[in-house]
PDB file of C-alpha atoms in Angstrom:
ATOM      1  CA  PHE T 123     136.437 119.622  76.679  1.00 91.00           C
ATOM      2  CA  SER T 124     135.556 120.535  73.113  1.00 91.00           C
ATOM      3  CA  LYS T 125     135.042 124.174  72.188  1.00 93.00           C
ATOM      4  CA  ASP T 126     131.290 123.705  71.683  1.00 93.00           C
ATOM      5  CA  SER T 127     130.805 122.373  75.235  1.00 96.00           C
ATOM      6  CA  CYS T 128     128.690 124.181  77.806  1.00 95.00           C
ATOM      7  CA  TYR T 129     130.112 125.169  81.194  1.00 94.00           C
ATOM      8  CA  LEU T 130     130.061 122.331  83.712  1.00 94.00           C
ATOM      9  CA  PRO T 131     130.459 123.687  87.267  1.00 93.00           C
ATOM     10  CA  PRO T 132     132.443 121.666  89.830  1.00 95.00           C
ATOM     11  CA  LEU T 133     129.489 119.995  91.519  1.00 96.00           C
ATOM     12  CA  ARG T 134     129.488 118.273  94.900  1.00 95.00           C
ATOM     13  CA  TYR T 135     127.284 115.199  95.458  1.00 95.00           C
ATOM     14  CA  PRO T 136     125.672 115.089  92.008  1.00 97.00           C
ATOM     15  CA  ALA T 137     124.033 111.938  90.671  1.00 97.00           C
ATOM     16  CA  THR T 138     125.947 110.311  87.801  1.00 96.00           C
ATOM     17  CA  CYS T 139     125.585 107.276  85.564  1.00 95.00           C
ATOM     18  CA  THR T 140     126.732 105.949  82.206  1.00 92.00           C
ATOM     19  CA  PHE T 141     124.459 105.776  79.170  1.00 89.00           C
ATOM     20  CA  LYS T 142     124.749 103.444  76.210  1.00 82.00           C
ATOM     21  CA  GLY T 143     123.179 105.032  73.156  1.00 71.00           C
ATOM     22  CA  SER T 144     122.186 103.333  69.932  1.00 65.00           C
ATOM     23  CA  LEU T 145     124.449 105.373  67.653  1.00 64.00           C
ATOM     24  CA  GLU T 146     128.207 105.053  67.279  1.00 61.00           C
ATOM     25  CA  SER T 147     128.651 108.598  68.583  1.00 58.00           C
ATOM     26  CA  GLU T 148     126.584 107.754  71.692  1.00 63.00           C
ATOM     27  CA  LYS T 149     128.562 104.716  72.826  1.00 73.00           C
ATOM     28  CA  GLN T 150     130.262 106.474  75.714  1.00 80.00           C
ATOM     29  CA  GLN T 151     128.003 108.971  77.468  1.00 91.00           C
ATOM     30  CA  TYR T 152     127.724 110.119  81.057  1.00 94.00           C
ATOM     31  CA  ILE T 153     124.690 111.695  82.690  1.00 96.00           C
ATOM     32  CA  ILE T 154     125.190 114.211  85.514  1.00 97.00           C
ATOM     33  CA  HIS T 155     122.245 115.621  87.491  1.00 97.00           C
ATOM     34  CA  GLY T 156     121.933 117.986  90.440  1.00 97.00           C
ATOM     35  CA  GLY T 157     124.559 118.558  93.108  1.00 97.00           C
ATOM     36  CA  LYS T 158     125.890 121.567  95.008  1.00 95.00           C
ATOM     37  CA  THR T 159     127.566 124.424  93.155  1.00 93.00           C
ATOM     38  CA  PRO T 160     130.628 126.287  94.502  1.00 91.00           C
ATOM     39  CA  ASN T 161     128.231 128.979  95.792  1.00 89.00           C
ATOM     40  CA  ASN T 162     126.507 126.335  97.931  1.00 88.00           C
ATOM     41  CA  GLU T 163     123.423 126.527  95.742  1.00 91.00           C
ATOM     42  CA  LEU T 164     121.660 123.405  94.497  1.00 94.00           C
ATOM     43  CA  SER T 165     121.482 122.581  90.820  1.00 95.00           C
ATOM     44  CA  ASP T 166     118.483 121.144  88.988  1.00 95.00           C
ATOM     45  CA  LYS T 167     120.353 120.902  85.689  1.00 95.00           C
ATOM     46  CA  ILE T 168     121.080 117.738  83.776  1.00 96.00           C
ATOM     47  CA  TYR T 169     124.238 117.422  81.688  1.00 97.00           C
ATOM     48  CA  VAL T 170     125.156 114.878  79.036  1.00 95.00           C
ATOM     49  CA  MET T 171     128.876 114.320  78.627  1.00 94.00           C
ATOM     50  CA  SER T 172     130.133 112.304  75.664  1.00 91.00           C
ATOM     51  CA  VAL T 173     133.511 111.250  74.302  1.00 88.00           C
ATOM     52  CA  VAL T 174     134.126 112.947  70.945  1.00 86.00           C
ATOM     53  CA  CYS T 175     137.787 112.094  70.443  1.00 82.00           C
ATOM     54  CA  LYS T 176     140.038 109.490  71.983  1.00 80.00           C
ATOM     55  CA  ASN T 177     143.704 108.910  71.229  1.00 81.00           C
ATOM     56  CA  ASN T 178     146.777 107.712  73.063  1.00 78.00           C
ATOM     57  CA  LYS T 179     147.451 111.045  74.731  1.00 80.00           C
ATOM     58  CA  LYS T 180     144.096 112.469  75.727  1.00 86.00           C
ATOM     59  CA  VAL T 181     140.327 112.145  75.660  1.00 87.00           C
ATOM     60  CA  THR T 182     138.164 115.048  74.486  1.00 90.00           C
ATOM     61  CA  PHE T 183     134.668 115.367  75.958  1.00 91.00           C
ATOM     62  CA  ARG T 184     131.646 117.341  74.854  1.00 93.00           C
ATOM     63  CA  CYS T 185     129.253 118.531  77.557  1.00 96.00           C
ATOM     64  CA  THR T 186     125.721 119.674  76.740  1.00 95.00           C
ATOM     65  CA  GLU T 187     122.945 120.836  79.025  1.00 95.00           C
ATOM     66  CA  LYS T 188     119.589 119.089  78.611  1.00 94.00           C
ATOM     67  CA  ASP T 189     116.402 121.076  79.153  1.00 94.00           C
ATOM     68  CA  LEU T 190     113.504 119.176  80.730  1.00 95.00           C
ATOM     69  CA  VAL T 191     109.752 119.730  80.622  1.00 96.00           C
ATOM     70  CA  GLY T 192     106.979 118.082  82.618  1.00 95.00           C
ATOM     71  CA  ASP T 193     107.544 116.962  86.210  1.00 96.00           C
ATOM     72  CA  VAL T 194     111.065 118.340  86.510  1.00 95.00           C
ATOM     73  CA  PRO T 195     112.931 117.044  89.602  1.00 96.00           C
ATOM     74  CA  GLU T 196     113.683 119.865  92.016  1.00 95.00           C
ATOM     75  CA  ALA T 197     117.274 120.878  92.682  1.00 95.00           C
ATOM     76  CA  ARG T 198     118.868 118.280  94.951  1.00 97.00           C
ATOM     77  CA  TYR T 199     122.015 116.450  95.995  1.00 97.00           C
ATOM     78  CA  GLY T 200     122.846 113.052  97.458  1.00 96.00           C
ATOM     79  CA  HIS T 201     120.412 111.324  95.079  1.00 97.00           C
ATOM     80  CA  SER T 202     120.801 108.776  92.292  1.00 97.00           C
ATOM     81  CA  ILE T 203     120.247 108.656  88.556  1.00 97.00           C
ATOM     82  CA  ASP T 204     120.338 105.379  86.618  1.00 97.00           C
ATOM     83  CA  MET T 205     119.531 104.288  83.086  1.00 96.00           C
ATOM     84  CA  VAL T 206     117.065 101.472  82.411  1.00 96.00           C
ATOM     85  CA  TYR T 207     116.576  99.677  79.084  1.00 94.00           C
ATOM     86  CA  SER T 208     113.316  98.027  78.050  1.00 94.00           C
ATOM     87  CA  ARG T 209     111.883  96.970  74.673  1.00 91.00           C
ATOM     88  CA  GLY T 210     114.610  98.802  72.779  1.00 91.00           C
ATOM     89  CA  LYS T 211     114.057 102.076  74.651  1.00 92.00           C
ATOM     90  CA  SER T 212     115.855 103.761  77.522  1.00 93.00           C
ATOM     91  CA  MET T 213     114.933 106.080  80.392  1.00 95.00           C
ATOM     92  CA  GLY T 214     116.786 107.856  83.172  1.00 96.00           C
ATOM     93  CA  VAL T 215     115.479 107.194  86.681  1.00 98.00           C
ATOM     94  CA  VAL T 216     115.992 109.844  89.391  1.00 98.00           C
ATOM     95  CA  PHE T 217     115.328 109.033  93.035  1.00 98.00           C
ATOM     96  CA  GLY T 218     115.940 110.480  96.501  1.00 96.00           C
ATOM     97  CA  GLY T 219     118.244 113.207  97.690  1.00 97.00           C
ATOM     98  CA  ARG T 220     117.984 116.340  99.767  1.00 95.00           C
ATOM     99  CA  SER T 221     116.923 119.862  98.941  1.00 94.00           C
ATOM    100  CA  TYR T 222     116.758 123.191 100.735  1.00 90.00           C
ATOM    101  CA  ILE T 223     113.556 123.810 102.638  1.00 85.00           C
ATOM    102  CA  PRO T 224     111.027 125.966 100.729  1.00 78.00           C
ATOM    103  CA  SER T 225     111.829 129.681 100.665  1.00 73.00           C
ATOM    104  CA  ALA T 226     108.611 130.481 102.555  1.00 74.00           C
ATOM    105  CA  GLN T 227     109.877 128.452 105.528  1.00 74.00           C
ATOM    106  CA  ARG T 228     113.387 129.910 105.565  1.00 70.00           C
ATOM    107  CA  THR T 229     114.683 132.145 108.316  1.00 70.00           C
ATOM    108  CA  THR T 230     118.098 133.681 108.849  1.00 67.00           C
ATOM    109  CA  GLU T 231     119.022 130.876 111.254  1.00 69.00           C
ATOM    110  CA  LYS T 232     118.024 128.052 108.952  1.00 69.00           C
ATOM    111  CA  TRP T 233     118.521 129.581 105.517  1.00 67.00           C
ATOM    112  CA  ASN T 234     120.552 126.593 104.319  1.00 74.00           C
ATOM    113  CA  SER T 235     118.545 123.926 106.155  1.00 86.00           C
ATOM    114  CA  VAL T 236     117.817 120.889 104.039  1.00 89.00           C
ATOM    115  CA  ALA T 237     115.060 118.281 104.036  1.00 91.00           C
ATOM    116  CA  ASP T 238     114.464 114.928 102.395  1.00 94.00           C
ATOM    117  CA  CYS T 239     113.033 115.156  98.896  1.00 95.00           C
ATOM    118  CA  LEU T 240     109.709 113.402  98.455  1.00 94.00           C
ATOM    119  CA  PRO T 241     110.173 109.679  97.655  1.00 95.00           C
ATOM    120  CA  HIS T 242     108.990 110.035  94.065  1.00 97.00           C
ATOM    121  CA  ILE T 243     110.419 108.202  91.082  1.00 97.00           C
ATOM    122  CA  PHE T 244     111.180 110.418  88.071  1.00 98.00           C
ATOM    123  CA  LEU T 245     111.452 108.933  84.601  1.00 97.00           C
ATOM    124  CA  VAL T 246     113.519 111.151  82.318  1.00 96.00           C
ATOM    125  CA  ASP T 247     113.382 110.729  78.546  1.00 94.00           C
ATOM    126  CA  LEU T 248     116.734 112.099  77.420  1.00 92.00           C
ATOM    127  CA  GLU T 249     115.787 111.970  73.726  1.00 89.00           C
ATOM    128  CA  PHE T 250     112.739 114.225  74.026  1.00 92.00           C
ATOM    129  CA  GLY T 251     113.619 116.028  77.278  1.00 93.00           C
ATOM    130  CA  CYS T 252     110.471 114.936  79.123  1.00 94.00           C
ATOM    131  CA  SER T 253     110.235 114.050  82.813  1.00 96.00           C
ATOM    132  CA  THR T 254     107.360 112.302  84.623  1.00 96.00           C
ATOM    133  CA  SER T 255     107.042 111.606  88.355  1.00 97.00           C
ATOM    134  CA  TYR T 256     105.540 108.463  89.891  1.00 97.00           C
ATOM    135  CA  ILE T 257     104.300 107.885  93.440  1.00 96.00           C
ATOM    136  CA  LEU T 258     104.799 104.299  94.596  1.00 96.00           C
ATOM    137  CA  PRO T 259     103.151 103.173  97.869  1.00 95.00           C
ATOM    138  CA  GLU T 260     106.171 101.064  98.827  1.00 95.00           C
ATOM    139  CA  LEU T 261     108.389 104.152  98.998  1.00 94.00           C
ATOM    140  CA  GLN T 262     107.254 106.041 102.079  1.00 90.00           C
ATOM    141  CA  ASP T 263     110.336 107.949 103.243  1.00 89.00           C
ATOM    142  CA  GLY T 264     112.796 110.193 101.490  1.00 91.00           C
ATOM    143  CA  LEU T 265     116.325 108.816 101.274  1.00 94.00           C
ATOM    144  CA  SER T 266     119.723 110.213 100.360  1.00 96.00           C
ATOM    145  CA  PHE T 267     123.229 108.848  99.876  1.00 97.00           C
ATOM    146  CA  HIS T 268     121.797 105.416  99.133  1.00 96.00           C
ATOM    147  CA  VAL T 269     123.283 102.831  96.767  1.00 96.00           C
ATOM    148  CA  SER T 270     121.573 102.169  93.439  1.00 97.00           C
ATOM    149  CA  ILE T 271     122.321  99.367  90.999  1.00 96.00           C
ATOM    150  CA  ALA T 272     120.846  99.299  87.494  1.00 94.00           C
ATOM    151  CA  ARG T 273     120.598  96.240  85.303  1.00 92.00           C
ATOM    152  CA  ASN T 274     118.476  96.150  82.137  1.00 92.00           C
ATOM    153  CA  ASP T 275     114.953  97.270  83.158  1.00 95.00           C
ATOM    154  CA  THR T 276     115.527  96.994  86.926  1.00 96.00           C
ATOM    155  CA  ILE T 277     117.048  99.183  89.638  1.00 97.00           C
ATOM    156  CA  TYR T 278     117.908  98.011  93.138  1.00 97.00           C
ATOM    157  CA  ILE T 279     118.039 100.649  95.900  1.00 97.00           C
ATOM    158  CA  LEU T 280     119.942  99.757  99.058  1.00 96.00           C
ATOM    159  CA  GLY T 281     120.260 101.549 102.374  1.00 94.00           C
ATOM    160  CA  GLY T 282     120.387 105.327 102.461  1.00 95.00           C
ATOM    161  CA  HIS T 283     119.886 107.919 105.164  1.00 95.00           C
ATOM    162  CA  SER T 284     116.519 109.345 106.192  1.00 93.00           C
ATOM    163  CA  LEU T 285     117.098 112.867 107.439  1.00 90.00           C
ATOM    164  CA  ALA T 286     113.605 113.180 108.914  1.00 86.00           C
ATOM    165  CA  ASN T 287     114.103 110.106 111.130  1.00 86.00           C
ATOM    166  CA  ASN T 288     117.922 110.261 111.328  1.00 89.00           C
ATOM    167  CA  ILE T 289     118.184 106.531 110.578  1.00 91.00           C
ATOM    168  CA  ARG T 290     119.898 104.328 108.021  1.00 93.00           C
ATOM    169  CA  PRO T 291     117.289 101.641 107.455  1.00 92.00           C
ATOM    170  CA  ALA T 292     118.287  98.309 105.930  1.00 92.00           C
ATOM    171  CA  ASN T 293     116.269  99.009 102.794  1.00 91.00           C
ATOM    172  CA  LEU T 294     116.268  96.881  99.691  1.00 96.00           C
ATOM    173  CA  TYR T 295     113.872  97.905  96.931  1.00 97.00           C
ATOM    174  CA  ARG T 296     113.518  96.504  93.429  1.00 97.00           C
ATOM    175  CA  ILE T 297     112.094  98.988  90.924  1.00 97.00           C
ATOM    176  CA  ARG T 298     111.150  97.657  87.524  1.00 97.00           C
ATOM    177  CA  VAL T 299     110.392  99.914  84.557  1.00 97.00           C
ATOM    178  CA  ASP T 300     108.492  98.618  81.527  1.00 96.00           C
ATOM    179  CA  LEU T 301     108.601 100.802  78.410  1.00 94.00           C
ATOM    180  CA  PRO T 302     105.869  99.674  75.997  1.00 92.00           C
ATOM    181  CA  LEU T 303     104.578 101.810  73.126  1.00 88.00           C
ATOM    182  CA  GLY T 304     102.171 103.566  75.481  1.00 87.00           C
ATOM    183  CA  SER T 305     102.746 104.934  78.960  1.00 91.00           C
ATOM    184  CA  PRO T 306     105.611 103.460  81.026  1.00 95.00           C
ATOM    185  CA  ALA T 307     104.776 101.103  83.879  1.00 96.00           C
ATOM    186  CA  VAL T 308     106.752 101.439  87.117  1.00 97.00           C
ATOM    187  CA  ASN T 309     106.429  99.024  90.033  1.00 96.00           C
ATOM    188  CA  CYS T 310     108.322  98.559  93.274  1.00 97.00           C
ATOM    189  CA  THR T 311     108.907  95.450  95.385  1.00 96.00           C
ATOM    190  CA  VAL T 312     110.278  95.468  98.938  1.00 96.00           C
ATOM    191  CA  LEU T 313     112.858  92.683  99.299  1.00 95.00           C
ATOM    192  CA  PRO T 314     114.372  91.141 102.435  1.00 93.00           C
ATOM    193  CA  GLY T 315     118.083  91.036 103.163  1.00 91.00           C
ATOM    194  CA  GLY T 316     118.987  94.712 102.846  1.00 93.00           C
ATOM    195  CA  ILE T 317     121.904  96.436 104.557  1.00 93.00           C
ATOM    196  CA  SER T 318     122.226  99.607 106.602  1.00 94.00           C
ATOM    197  CA  VAL T 319     124.631 101.848 104.691  1.00 94.00           C
ATOM    198  CA  SER T 320     124.978 105.397 103.429  1.00 95.00           C
ATOM    199  CA  SER T 321     127.620 107.279 101.416  1.00 95.00           C
ATOM    200  CA  ALA T 322     129.264 104.070 100.202  1.00 96.00           C
ATOM    201  CA  ILE T 323     131.244 103.521  97.004  1.00 95.00           C
ATOM    202  CA  LEU T 324     129.833 101.088  94.434  1.00 95.00           C
ATOM    203  CA  THR T 325     131.884  99.526  91.663  1.00 94.00           C
ATOM    204  CA  GLN T 326     131.058  96.864  89.084  1.00 93.00           C
ATOM    205  CA  THR T 327     133.441  93.907  88.774  1.00 94.00           C
ATOM    206  CA  ASN T 328     131.609  92.005  86.017  1.00 92.00           C
ATOM    207  CA  SER T 329     128.213  91.979  84.315  1.00 88.00           C
ATOM    208  CA  ASP T 330     126.476  90.330  87.289  1.00 92.00           C
ATOM    209  CA  GLU T 331     128.602  91.398  90.259  1.00 96.00           C
ATOM    210  CA  PHE T 332     129.137  94.610  92.213  1.00 96.00           C
ATOM    211  CA  VAL T 333     131.157  95.571  95.283  1.00 97.00           C
ATOM    212  CA  ILE T 334     130.177  98.064  98.013  1.00 96.00           C
ATOM    213  CA  VAL T 335     133.043  99.646  99.935  1.00 96.00           C
ATOM    214  CA  GLY T 336     133.044 102.002 102.925  1.00 94.00           C
ATOM    215  CA  GLY T 337     130.260 104.331 103.962  1.00 94.00           C
ATOM    216  CA  TYR T 338     128.511 104.735 107.290  1.00 94.00           C
ATOM    217  CA  GLN T 339     126.241 102.407 109.239  1.00 89.00           C
ATOM    218  CA  LEU T 340     125.647 104.907 112.076  1.00 86.00           C
ATOM    219  CA  GLU T 341     126.141 108.663 112.377  1.00 83.00           C
ATOM    220  CA  ASN T 342     129.664 108.308 113.793  1.00 85.00           C
ATOM    221  CA  GLN T 343     130.417 104.724 112.810  1.00 89.00           C
ATOM    222  CA  LYS T 344     132.039 103.894 109.499  1.00 93.00           C
ATOM    223  CA  ARG T 345     131.461 100.534 107.849  1.00 92.00           C
ATOM    224  CA  MET T 346     134.581  98.401 108.062  1.00 92.00           C
ATOM    225  CA  VAL T 347     133.298  95.587 105.837  1.00 92.00           C
ATOM    226  CA  CYS T 348     132.789  95.210 102.097  1.00 94.00           C
ATOM    227  CA  ASN T 349     129.812  93.584 100.415  1.00 96.00           C
ATOM    228  CA  ILE T 350     129.612  91.625  97.186  1.00 97.00           C
ATOM    229  CA  ILE T 351     126.288  91.895  95.380  1.00 96.00           C
ATOM    230  CA  SER T 352     125.425  89.189  92.871  1.00 96.00           C
ATOM    231  CA  LEU T 353     122.537  89.468  90.422  1.00 94.00           C
ATOM    232  CA  GLU T 354     121.078  86.443  88.689  1.00 91.00           C
ATOM    233  CA  GLY T 355     117.760  86.710  86.917  1.00 84.00           C
ATOM    234  CA  ASN T 356     115.333  88.283  89.382  1.00 84.00           C
ATOM    235  CA  LYS T 357     117.460  87.328  92.388  1.00 90.00           C
ATOM    236  CA  ILE T 358     119.878  89.512  94.303  1.00 94.00           C
ATOM    237  CA  GLU T 359     122.365  88.171  96.854  1.00 95.00           C
ATOM    238  CA  ILE T 360     124.344  90.361  99.259  1.00 95.00           C
ATOM    239  CA  ARG T 361     127.219  88.864 101.234  1.00 94.00           C
ATOM    240  CA  GLU T 362     130.075  90.253 103.305  1.00 93.00           C
TER     241      GLU T 362
END
């Protein structure tokens, strides 16, 4: 890390994504939000990590902490953050995760008890440091450790675990974000053909194809199959 970087704690279960900026210096950026600190506390901070120097021997990063105003997402882990791009603008989208129960409800026995975060969508403007929450009627239950896939102005949310119901529903949501000159427009569509999965690994193999590996389909049952996800236009196809 460069000497002008802020401290980045070793976080467990943060939400991460890549960010393509418009400037040459912003080409390779990584957004990190939330997670558990080594003291088992939850973080509500958002970090921007960028590549400042790259040569044959090493890569030097710069890490900066981004302050947010507005509807700031509460400290959480097991959630997702993705970048959407619309009309030449970009926004971060935070969804899901778990957080400690409110301090007023804590007792000695359940001091570290966690609960699902409310199923709100947060749009985060990284340029101006503003955050706005949206309530969508299609999103009724809090989810964590789901899979999220971002492409242009659209995010697909698959699976996840609902702590309140202790289930891994076969969810498949399409969230589209429009960024006109005025207020953003966010809408959600429930799609068929989802899969029951949590804590899986997602990797991108080309511009229109992703692979899901591992994870859980039940509390004590790991998934022993992989899935290929293909995106074409407004269509998404999931196959084993």
